[in-house]
PDB file of C-alpha atoms in Angstrom:
ATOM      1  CA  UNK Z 408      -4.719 -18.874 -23.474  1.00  0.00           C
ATOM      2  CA  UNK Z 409      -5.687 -15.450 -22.413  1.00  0.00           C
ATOM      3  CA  UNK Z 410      -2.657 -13.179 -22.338  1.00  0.00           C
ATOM      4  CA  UNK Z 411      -1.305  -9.149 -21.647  1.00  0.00           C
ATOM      5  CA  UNK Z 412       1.585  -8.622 -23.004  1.00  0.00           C
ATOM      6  CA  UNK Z 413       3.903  -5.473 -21.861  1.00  0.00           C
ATOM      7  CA  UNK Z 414       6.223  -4.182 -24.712  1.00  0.00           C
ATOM      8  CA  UNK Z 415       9.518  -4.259 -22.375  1.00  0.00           C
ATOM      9  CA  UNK Z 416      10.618  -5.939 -19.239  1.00  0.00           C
ATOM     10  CA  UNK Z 417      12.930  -3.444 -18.322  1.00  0.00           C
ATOM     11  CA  UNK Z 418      13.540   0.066 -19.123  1.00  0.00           C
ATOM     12  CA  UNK Z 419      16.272   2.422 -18.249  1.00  0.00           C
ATOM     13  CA  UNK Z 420      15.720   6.269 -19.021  1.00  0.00           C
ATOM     14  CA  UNK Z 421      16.644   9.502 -17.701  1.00  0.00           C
ATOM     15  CA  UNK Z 422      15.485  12.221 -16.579  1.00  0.00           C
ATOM     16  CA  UNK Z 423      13.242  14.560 -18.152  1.00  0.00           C
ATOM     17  CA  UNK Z 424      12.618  11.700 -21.396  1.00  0.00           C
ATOM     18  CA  UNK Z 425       9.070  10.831 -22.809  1.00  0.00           C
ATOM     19  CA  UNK Z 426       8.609   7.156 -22.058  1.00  0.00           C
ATOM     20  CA  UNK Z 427       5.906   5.453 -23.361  1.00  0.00           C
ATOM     21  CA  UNK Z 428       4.676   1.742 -21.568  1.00  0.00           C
ATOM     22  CA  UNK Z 429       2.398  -0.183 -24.088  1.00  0.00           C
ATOM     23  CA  UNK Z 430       0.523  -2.967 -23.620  1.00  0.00           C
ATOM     24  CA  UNK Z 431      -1.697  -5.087 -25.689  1.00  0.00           C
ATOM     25  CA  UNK Z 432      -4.581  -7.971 -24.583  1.00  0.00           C
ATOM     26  CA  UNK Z 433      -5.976 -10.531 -26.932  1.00  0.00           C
ATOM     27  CA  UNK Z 434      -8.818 -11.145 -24.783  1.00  0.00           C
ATOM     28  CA  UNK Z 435     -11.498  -8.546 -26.467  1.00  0.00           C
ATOM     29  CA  UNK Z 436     -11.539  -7.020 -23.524  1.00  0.00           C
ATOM     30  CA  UNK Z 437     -13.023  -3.185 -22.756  1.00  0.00           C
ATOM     31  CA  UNK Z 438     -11.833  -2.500 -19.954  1.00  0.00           C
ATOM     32  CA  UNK Z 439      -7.366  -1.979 -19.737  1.00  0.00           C
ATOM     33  CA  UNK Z 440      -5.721  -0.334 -16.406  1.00  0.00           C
ATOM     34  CA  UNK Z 441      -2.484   0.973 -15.662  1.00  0.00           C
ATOM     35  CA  UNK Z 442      -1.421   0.334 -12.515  1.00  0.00           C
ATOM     36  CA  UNK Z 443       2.171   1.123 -10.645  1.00  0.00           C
ATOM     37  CA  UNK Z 444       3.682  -1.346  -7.693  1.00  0.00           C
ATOM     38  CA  UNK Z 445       6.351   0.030  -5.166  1.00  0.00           C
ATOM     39  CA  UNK Z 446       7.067  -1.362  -1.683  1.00  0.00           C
ATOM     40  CA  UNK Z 447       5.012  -0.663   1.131  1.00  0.00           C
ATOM     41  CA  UNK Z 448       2.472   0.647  -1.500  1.00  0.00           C
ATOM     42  CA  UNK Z 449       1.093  -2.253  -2.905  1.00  0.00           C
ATOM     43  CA  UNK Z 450      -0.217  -2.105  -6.338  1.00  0.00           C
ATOM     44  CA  UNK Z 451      -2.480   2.001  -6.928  1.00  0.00           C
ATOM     45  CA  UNK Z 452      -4.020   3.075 -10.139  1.00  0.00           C
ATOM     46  CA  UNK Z 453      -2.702   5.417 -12.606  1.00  0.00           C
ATOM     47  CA  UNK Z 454      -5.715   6.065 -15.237  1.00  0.00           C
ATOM     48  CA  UNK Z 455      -8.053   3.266 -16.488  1.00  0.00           C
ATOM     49  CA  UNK Z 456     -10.060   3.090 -20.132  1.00  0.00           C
ATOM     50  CA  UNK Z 457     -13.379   1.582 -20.368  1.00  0.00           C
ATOM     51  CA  UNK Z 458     -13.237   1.698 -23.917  1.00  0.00           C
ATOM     52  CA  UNK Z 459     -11.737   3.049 -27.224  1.00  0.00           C
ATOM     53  CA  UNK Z 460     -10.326   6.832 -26.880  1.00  0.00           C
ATOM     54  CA  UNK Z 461     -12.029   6.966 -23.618  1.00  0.00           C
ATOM     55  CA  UNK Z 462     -10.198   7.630 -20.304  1.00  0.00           C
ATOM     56  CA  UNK Z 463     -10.360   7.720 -16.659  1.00  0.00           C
ATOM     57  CA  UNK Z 464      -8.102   8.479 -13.917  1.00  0.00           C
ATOM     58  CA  UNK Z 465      -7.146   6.752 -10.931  1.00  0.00           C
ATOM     59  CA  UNK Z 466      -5.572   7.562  -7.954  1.00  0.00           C
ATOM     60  CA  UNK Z 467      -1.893   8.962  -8.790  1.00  0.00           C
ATOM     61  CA  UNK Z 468      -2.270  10.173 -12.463  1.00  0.00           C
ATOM     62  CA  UNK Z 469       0.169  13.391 -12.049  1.00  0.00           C
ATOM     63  CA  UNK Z 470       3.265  13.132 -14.477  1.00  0.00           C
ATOM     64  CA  UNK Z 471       1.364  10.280 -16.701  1.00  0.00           C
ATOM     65  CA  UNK Z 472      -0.973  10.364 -19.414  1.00  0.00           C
ATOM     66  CA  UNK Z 473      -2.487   7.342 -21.055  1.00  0.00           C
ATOM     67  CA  UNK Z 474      -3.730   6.532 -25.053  1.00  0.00           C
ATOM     68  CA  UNK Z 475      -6.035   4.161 -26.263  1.00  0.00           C
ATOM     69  CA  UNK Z 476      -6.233   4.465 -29.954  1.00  0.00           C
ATOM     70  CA  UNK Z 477      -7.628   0.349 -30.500  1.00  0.00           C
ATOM     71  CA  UNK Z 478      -9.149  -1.933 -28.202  1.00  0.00           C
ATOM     72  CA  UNK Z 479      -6.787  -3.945 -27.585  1.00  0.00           C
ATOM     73  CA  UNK Z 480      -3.839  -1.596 -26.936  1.00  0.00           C
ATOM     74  CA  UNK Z 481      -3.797   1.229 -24.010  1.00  0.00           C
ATOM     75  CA  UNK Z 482      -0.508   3.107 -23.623  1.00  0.00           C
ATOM     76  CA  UNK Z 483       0.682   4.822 -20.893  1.00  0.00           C
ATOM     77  CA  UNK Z 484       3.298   7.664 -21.086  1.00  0.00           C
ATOM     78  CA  UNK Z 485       5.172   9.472 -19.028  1.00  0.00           C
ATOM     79  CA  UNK Z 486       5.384  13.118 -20.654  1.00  0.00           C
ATOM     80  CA  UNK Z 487       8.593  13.729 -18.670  1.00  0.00           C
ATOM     81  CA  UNK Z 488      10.264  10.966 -16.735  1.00  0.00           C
ATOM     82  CA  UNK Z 489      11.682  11.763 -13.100  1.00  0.00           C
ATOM     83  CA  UNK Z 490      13.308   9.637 -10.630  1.00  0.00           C
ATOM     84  CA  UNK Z 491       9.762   9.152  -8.260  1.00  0.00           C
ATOM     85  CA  UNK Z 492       8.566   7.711 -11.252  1.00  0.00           C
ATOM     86  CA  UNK Z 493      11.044   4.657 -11.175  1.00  0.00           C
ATOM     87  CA  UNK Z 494       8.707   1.654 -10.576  1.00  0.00           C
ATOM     88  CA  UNK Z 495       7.124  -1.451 -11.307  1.00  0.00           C
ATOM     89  CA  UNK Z 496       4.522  -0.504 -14.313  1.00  0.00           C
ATOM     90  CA  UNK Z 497       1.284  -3.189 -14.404  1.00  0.00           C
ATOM     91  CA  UNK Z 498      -1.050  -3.277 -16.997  1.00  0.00           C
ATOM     92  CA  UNK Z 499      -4.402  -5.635 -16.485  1.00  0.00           C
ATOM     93  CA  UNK Z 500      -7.698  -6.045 -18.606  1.00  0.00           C
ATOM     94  CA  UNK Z 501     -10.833  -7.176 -17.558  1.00  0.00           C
ATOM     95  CA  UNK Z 502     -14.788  -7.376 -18.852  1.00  0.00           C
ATOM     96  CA  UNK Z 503     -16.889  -4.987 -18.089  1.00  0.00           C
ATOM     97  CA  UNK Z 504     -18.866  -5.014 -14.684  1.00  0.00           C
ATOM     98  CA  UNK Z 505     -16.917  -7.753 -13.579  1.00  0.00           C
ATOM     99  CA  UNK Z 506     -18.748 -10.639 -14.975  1.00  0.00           C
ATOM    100  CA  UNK Z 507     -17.398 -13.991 -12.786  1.00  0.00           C
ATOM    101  CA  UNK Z 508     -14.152 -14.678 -10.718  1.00  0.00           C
ATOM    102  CA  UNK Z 509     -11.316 -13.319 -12.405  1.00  0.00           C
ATOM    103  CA  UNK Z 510     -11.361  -9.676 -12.249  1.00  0.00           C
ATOM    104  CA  UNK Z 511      -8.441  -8.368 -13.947  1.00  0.00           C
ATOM    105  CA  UNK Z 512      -5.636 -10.368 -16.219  1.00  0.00           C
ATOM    106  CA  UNK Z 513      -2.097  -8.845 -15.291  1.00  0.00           C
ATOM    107  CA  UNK Z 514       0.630  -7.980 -17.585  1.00  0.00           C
ATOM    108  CA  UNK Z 515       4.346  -9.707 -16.379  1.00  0.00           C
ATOM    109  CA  UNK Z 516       5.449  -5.989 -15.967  1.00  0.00           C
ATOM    110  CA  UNK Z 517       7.968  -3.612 -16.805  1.00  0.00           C
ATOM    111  CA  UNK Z 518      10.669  -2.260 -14.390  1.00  0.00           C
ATOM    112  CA  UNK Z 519      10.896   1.074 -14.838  1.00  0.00           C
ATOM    113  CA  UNK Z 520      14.120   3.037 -13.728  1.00  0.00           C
ATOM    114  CA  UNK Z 521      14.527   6.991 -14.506  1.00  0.00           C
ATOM    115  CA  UNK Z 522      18.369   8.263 -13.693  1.00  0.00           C
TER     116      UNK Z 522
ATOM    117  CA  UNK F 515      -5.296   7.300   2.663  1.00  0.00           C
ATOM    118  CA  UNK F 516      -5.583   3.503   2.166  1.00  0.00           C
ATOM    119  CA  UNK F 517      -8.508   1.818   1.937  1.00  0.00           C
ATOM    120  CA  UNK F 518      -7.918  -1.884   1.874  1.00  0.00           C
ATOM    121  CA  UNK F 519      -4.619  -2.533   4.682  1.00  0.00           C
ATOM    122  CA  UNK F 520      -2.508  -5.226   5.222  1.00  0.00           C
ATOM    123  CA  UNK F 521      -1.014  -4.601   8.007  1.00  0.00           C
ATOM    124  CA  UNK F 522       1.727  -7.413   7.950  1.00  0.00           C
ATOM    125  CA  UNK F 523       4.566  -6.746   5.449  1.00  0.00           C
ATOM    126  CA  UNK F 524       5.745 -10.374   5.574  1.00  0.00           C
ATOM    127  CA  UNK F 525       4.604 -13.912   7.372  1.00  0.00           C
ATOM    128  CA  UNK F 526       7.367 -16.716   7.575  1.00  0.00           C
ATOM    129  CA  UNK F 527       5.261 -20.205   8.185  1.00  0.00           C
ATOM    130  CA  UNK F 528       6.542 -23.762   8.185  1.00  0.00           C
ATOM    131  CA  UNK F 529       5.580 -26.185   5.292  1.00  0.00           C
ATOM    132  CA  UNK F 530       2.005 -27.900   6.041  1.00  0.00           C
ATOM    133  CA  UNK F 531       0.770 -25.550   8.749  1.00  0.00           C
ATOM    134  CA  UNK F 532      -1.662 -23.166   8.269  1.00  0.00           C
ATOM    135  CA  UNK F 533      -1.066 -19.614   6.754  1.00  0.00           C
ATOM    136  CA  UNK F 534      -3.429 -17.091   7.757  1.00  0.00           C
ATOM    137  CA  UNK F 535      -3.142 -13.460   6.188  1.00  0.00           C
ATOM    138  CA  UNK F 536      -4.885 -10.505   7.359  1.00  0.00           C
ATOM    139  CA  UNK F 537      -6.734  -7.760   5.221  1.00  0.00           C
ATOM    140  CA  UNK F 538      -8.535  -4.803   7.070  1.00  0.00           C
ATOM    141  CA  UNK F 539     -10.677  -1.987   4.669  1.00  0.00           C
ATOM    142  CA  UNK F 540     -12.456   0.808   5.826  1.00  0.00           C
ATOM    143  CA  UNK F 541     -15.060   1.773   2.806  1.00  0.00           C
ATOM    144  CA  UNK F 542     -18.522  -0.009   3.944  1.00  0.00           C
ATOM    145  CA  UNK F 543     -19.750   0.339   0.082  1.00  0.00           C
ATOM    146  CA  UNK F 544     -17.351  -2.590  -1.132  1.00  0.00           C
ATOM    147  CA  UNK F 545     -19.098  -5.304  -1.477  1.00  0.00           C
ATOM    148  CA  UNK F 546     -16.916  -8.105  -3.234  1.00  0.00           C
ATOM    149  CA  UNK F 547     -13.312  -8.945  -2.275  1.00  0.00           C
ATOM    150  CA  UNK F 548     -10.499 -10.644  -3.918  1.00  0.00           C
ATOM    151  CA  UNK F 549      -7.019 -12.196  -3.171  1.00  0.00           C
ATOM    152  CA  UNK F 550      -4.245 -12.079  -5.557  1.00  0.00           C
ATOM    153  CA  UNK F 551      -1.048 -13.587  -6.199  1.00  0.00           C
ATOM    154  CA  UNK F 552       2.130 -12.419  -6.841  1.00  0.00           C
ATOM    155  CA  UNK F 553       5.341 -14.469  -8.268  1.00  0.00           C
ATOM    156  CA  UNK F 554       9.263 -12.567  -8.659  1.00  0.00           C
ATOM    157  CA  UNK F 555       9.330 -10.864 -12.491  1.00  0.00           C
ATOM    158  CA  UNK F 556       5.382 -12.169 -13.044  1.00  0.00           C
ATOM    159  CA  UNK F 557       1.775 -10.469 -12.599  1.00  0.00           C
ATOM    160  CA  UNK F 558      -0.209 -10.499 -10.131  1.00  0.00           C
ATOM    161  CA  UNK F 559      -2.835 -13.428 -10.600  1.00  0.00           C
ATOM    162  CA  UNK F 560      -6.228 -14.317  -9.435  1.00  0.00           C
ATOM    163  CA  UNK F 561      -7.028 -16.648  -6.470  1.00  0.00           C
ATOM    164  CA  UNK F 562      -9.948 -16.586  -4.828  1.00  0.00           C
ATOM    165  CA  UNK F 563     -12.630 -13.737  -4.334  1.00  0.00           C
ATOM    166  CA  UNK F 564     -15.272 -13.440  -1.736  1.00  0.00           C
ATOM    167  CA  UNK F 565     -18.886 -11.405  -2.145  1.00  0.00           C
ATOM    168  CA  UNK F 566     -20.340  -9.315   0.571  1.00  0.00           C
ATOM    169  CA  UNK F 567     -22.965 -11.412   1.049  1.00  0.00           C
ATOM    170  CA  UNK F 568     -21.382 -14.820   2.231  1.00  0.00           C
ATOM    171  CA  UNK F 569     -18.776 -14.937   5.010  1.00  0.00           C
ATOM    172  CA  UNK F 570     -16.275 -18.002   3.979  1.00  0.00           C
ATOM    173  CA  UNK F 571     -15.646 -19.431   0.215  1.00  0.00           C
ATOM    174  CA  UNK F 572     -13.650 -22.168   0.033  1.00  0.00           C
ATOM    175  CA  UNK F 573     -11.264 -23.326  -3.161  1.00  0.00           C
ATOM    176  CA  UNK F 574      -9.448 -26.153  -2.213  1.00  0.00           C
ATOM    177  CA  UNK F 575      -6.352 -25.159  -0.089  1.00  0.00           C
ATOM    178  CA  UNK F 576      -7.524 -21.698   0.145  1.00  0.00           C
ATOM    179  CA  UNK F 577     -10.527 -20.471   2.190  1.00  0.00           C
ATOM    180  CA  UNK F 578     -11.576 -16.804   2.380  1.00  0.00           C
ATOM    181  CA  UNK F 579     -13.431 -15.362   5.357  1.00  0.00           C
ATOM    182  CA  UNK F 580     -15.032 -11.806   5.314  1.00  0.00           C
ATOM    183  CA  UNK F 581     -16.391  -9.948   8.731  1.00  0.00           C
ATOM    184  CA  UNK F 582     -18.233  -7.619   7.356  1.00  0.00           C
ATOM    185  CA  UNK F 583     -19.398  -5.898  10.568  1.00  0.00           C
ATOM    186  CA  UNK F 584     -15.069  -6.442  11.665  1.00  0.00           C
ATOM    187  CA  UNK F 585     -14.456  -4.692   8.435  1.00  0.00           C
ATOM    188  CA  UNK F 586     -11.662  -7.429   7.996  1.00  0.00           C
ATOM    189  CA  UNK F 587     -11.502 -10.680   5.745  1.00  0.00           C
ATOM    190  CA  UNK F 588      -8.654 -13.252   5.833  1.00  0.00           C
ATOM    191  CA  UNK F 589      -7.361 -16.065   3.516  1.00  0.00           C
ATOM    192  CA  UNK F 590      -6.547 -19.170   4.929  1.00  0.00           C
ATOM    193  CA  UNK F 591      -4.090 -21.398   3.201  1.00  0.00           C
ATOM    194  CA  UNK F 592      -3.972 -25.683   4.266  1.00  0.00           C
ATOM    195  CA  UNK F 593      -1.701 -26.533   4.341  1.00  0.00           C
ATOM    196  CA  UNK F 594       0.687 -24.287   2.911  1.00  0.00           C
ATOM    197  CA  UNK F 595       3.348 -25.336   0.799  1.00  0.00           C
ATOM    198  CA  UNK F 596       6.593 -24.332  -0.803  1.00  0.00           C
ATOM    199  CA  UNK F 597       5.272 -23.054  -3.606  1.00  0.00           C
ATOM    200  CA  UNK F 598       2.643 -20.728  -1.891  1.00  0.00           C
ATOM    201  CA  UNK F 599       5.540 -18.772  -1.278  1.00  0.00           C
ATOM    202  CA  UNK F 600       4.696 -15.105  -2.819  1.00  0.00           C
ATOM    203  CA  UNK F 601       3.584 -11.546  -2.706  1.00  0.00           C
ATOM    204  CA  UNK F 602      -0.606 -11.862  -1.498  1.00  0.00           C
ATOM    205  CA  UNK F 603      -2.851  -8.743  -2.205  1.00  0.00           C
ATOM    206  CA  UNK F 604      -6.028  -8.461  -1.166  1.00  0.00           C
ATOM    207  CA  UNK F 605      -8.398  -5.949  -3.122  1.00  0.00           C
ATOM    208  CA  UNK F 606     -11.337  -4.731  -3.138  1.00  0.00           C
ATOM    209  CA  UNK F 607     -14.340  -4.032  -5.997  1.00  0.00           C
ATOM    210  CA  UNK F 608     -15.166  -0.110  -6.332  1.00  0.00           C
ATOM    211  CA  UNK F 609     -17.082   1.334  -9.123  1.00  0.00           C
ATOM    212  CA  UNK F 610     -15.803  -1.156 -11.709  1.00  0.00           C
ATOM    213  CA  UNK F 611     -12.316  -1.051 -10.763  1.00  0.00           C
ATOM    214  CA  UNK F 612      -9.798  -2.499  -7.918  1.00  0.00           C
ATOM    215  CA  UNK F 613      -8.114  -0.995  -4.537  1.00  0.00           C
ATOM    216  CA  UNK F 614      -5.389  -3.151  -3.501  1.00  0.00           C
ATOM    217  CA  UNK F 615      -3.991  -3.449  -0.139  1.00  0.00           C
ATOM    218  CA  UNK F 616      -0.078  -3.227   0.306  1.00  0.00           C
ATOM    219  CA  UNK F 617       1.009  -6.973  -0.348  1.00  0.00           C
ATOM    220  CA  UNK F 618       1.880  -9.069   2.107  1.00  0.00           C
ATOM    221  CA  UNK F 619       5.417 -11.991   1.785  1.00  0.00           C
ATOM    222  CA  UNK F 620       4.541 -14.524   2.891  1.00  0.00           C
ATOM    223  CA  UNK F 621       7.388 -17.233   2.825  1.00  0.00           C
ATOM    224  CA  UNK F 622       6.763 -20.889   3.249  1.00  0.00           C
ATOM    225  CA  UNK F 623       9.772 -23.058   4.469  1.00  0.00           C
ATOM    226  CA  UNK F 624      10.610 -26.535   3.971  1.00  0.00           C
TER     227      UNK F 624
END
C-alpha cells in the first residue's frame, strides 16, 4: 500500500522557532510538494522538488524553505515561525508528468500552531 | 488571484438525492481536471479526474462534467450518501503540478 507519512500530527511552537515538517513516501516517487490548507483558501503550494537537491517554488514560499537531501524525504522548514504561519501543513508525491489517474498521494497532515 | 473557484463554501443535501458541486477556473491552458476528497484529520484523496478533451467521465456514483467554452466543470454525486460527507476540491493540472480551488462541505444527511 502506497503511503506519505508526515513526522507529527500536531505541533505547537512559538514564535520566532525553526520548525522543520518532514515527510517521507515509499512510493519511488520524484516528484514531493508541500502544500498549506487554511479556510476559505483551499489547499496553495509552498515549494515543490522534482527530484534530489532540486527545488521549485510555488505560490506562497515567503518565511519557508524546503530540503531534499534523498528521494524519498523532502523537508520543509520554517526558518522563523510566526503566528500567519499556523496551518494545516500537506505533503503529496506523485510521478512525473502525471502518468494515469491519481495525481498526487497526500500525507494525513500536520497541524501547525505558532504562539 | 485564484485560478480554479468554488464558489460555494458548503452544500447540505439529503441522503439519496443528487449532489452537484460547482468548480469555475479562469486559465484556458489547463487542460486536465481533478476532484479530490477530503476526510476530518486525513489527506486529501483522489476521486475522479476529467481531460480537456471529453466533457463527462463517469466512475460509478460520481460523474464529472467539464464546459470548456463555460470555463466551469461539476461533479455529480448519485445518489449521495452519508459517507460522501467531506471537504471536495477541485484542481486543476499546470506545468506538472496542481491549483486547487477553495474546498467545498458538502454534508449529506440521513
Amino acid at each position: 500500500d502506497v503511503k506519505v507519512t508526515q513526522s507529527s500530527r500536531y505541533l505547537v511552537k512559538r514564535t520566532g522557532e525553526k520548525v522543520f515538517l518532514e515527510c517521507v513516501q515509499d512510493m519511488d516517487h520524484e516528484n514531493m510538494f508541500w502544500y498549506r490548507q487554511d479556510p476559505g483558501l483551499g489547499l496553495r503550494l509552498i515549494y515543490f522538488s522534482y527530484d534530489v537537491k532540486m527545488k521549485e517554488k510555488g505560490d506562497i514560499p515567503e518565511g519557508y524553505s524546503v530540503s531534499r537531501e534523498k528521494k524519498e524525504r523532502f523537508s520543509l522548514i520554517l526558518e522563523s515561525a510566526s503566528t500567519n504561519q499556523t496551518s494545516m501543513y500537506l505533503c503529496a508525491s506523485s510521478l512525473p508528468g502525471f502518468a494515469g489517474d491519481e495525481k498526487l498521494f497526500f500525507g494525513s497532515g500536520t497541524q501547525l500552531s505558532v504562539l | 488571484d485564484q485560478q480554479v473557484k468554488q464558489n460555494s463554501p458548503s452544500l447540505s443535501v439529503q441522503e439519496g438525492r443528487i449532489s452537484i458541486l460547482n468548480c469555475d477556473y479562469t486559465n484556458s491552458m489547463f487542460d486536465y481536471f481533478l476532484w479530490y476528497k477530503k476526510y476530518p484529520a486525513e489527506g486529501p484523496t483522489f476521486l475522479i479526474s476529467i481531460s480537456s478533451i471529453k466533457d463527462k467521465n463517469e466512475d460509478g456514483r460520481f460523474t464529472v462534467f467539464l464546459n470548456k467554452s463555460a470555463k466551469h466543470l461539476s461533479l455529480h454525486i448519485v445518489p449521495s450518501q452519508p459517507g460522501d460527507s467531506a471537504v471536495y476540491f477541485c484542481a486543476a493540472d499546470y506545468g506538472n503540478k496542481l491549483v486547487f480551488g477553495a474546498g467545498t462541505i458538502l454534508r449529506v444527511k440521513s
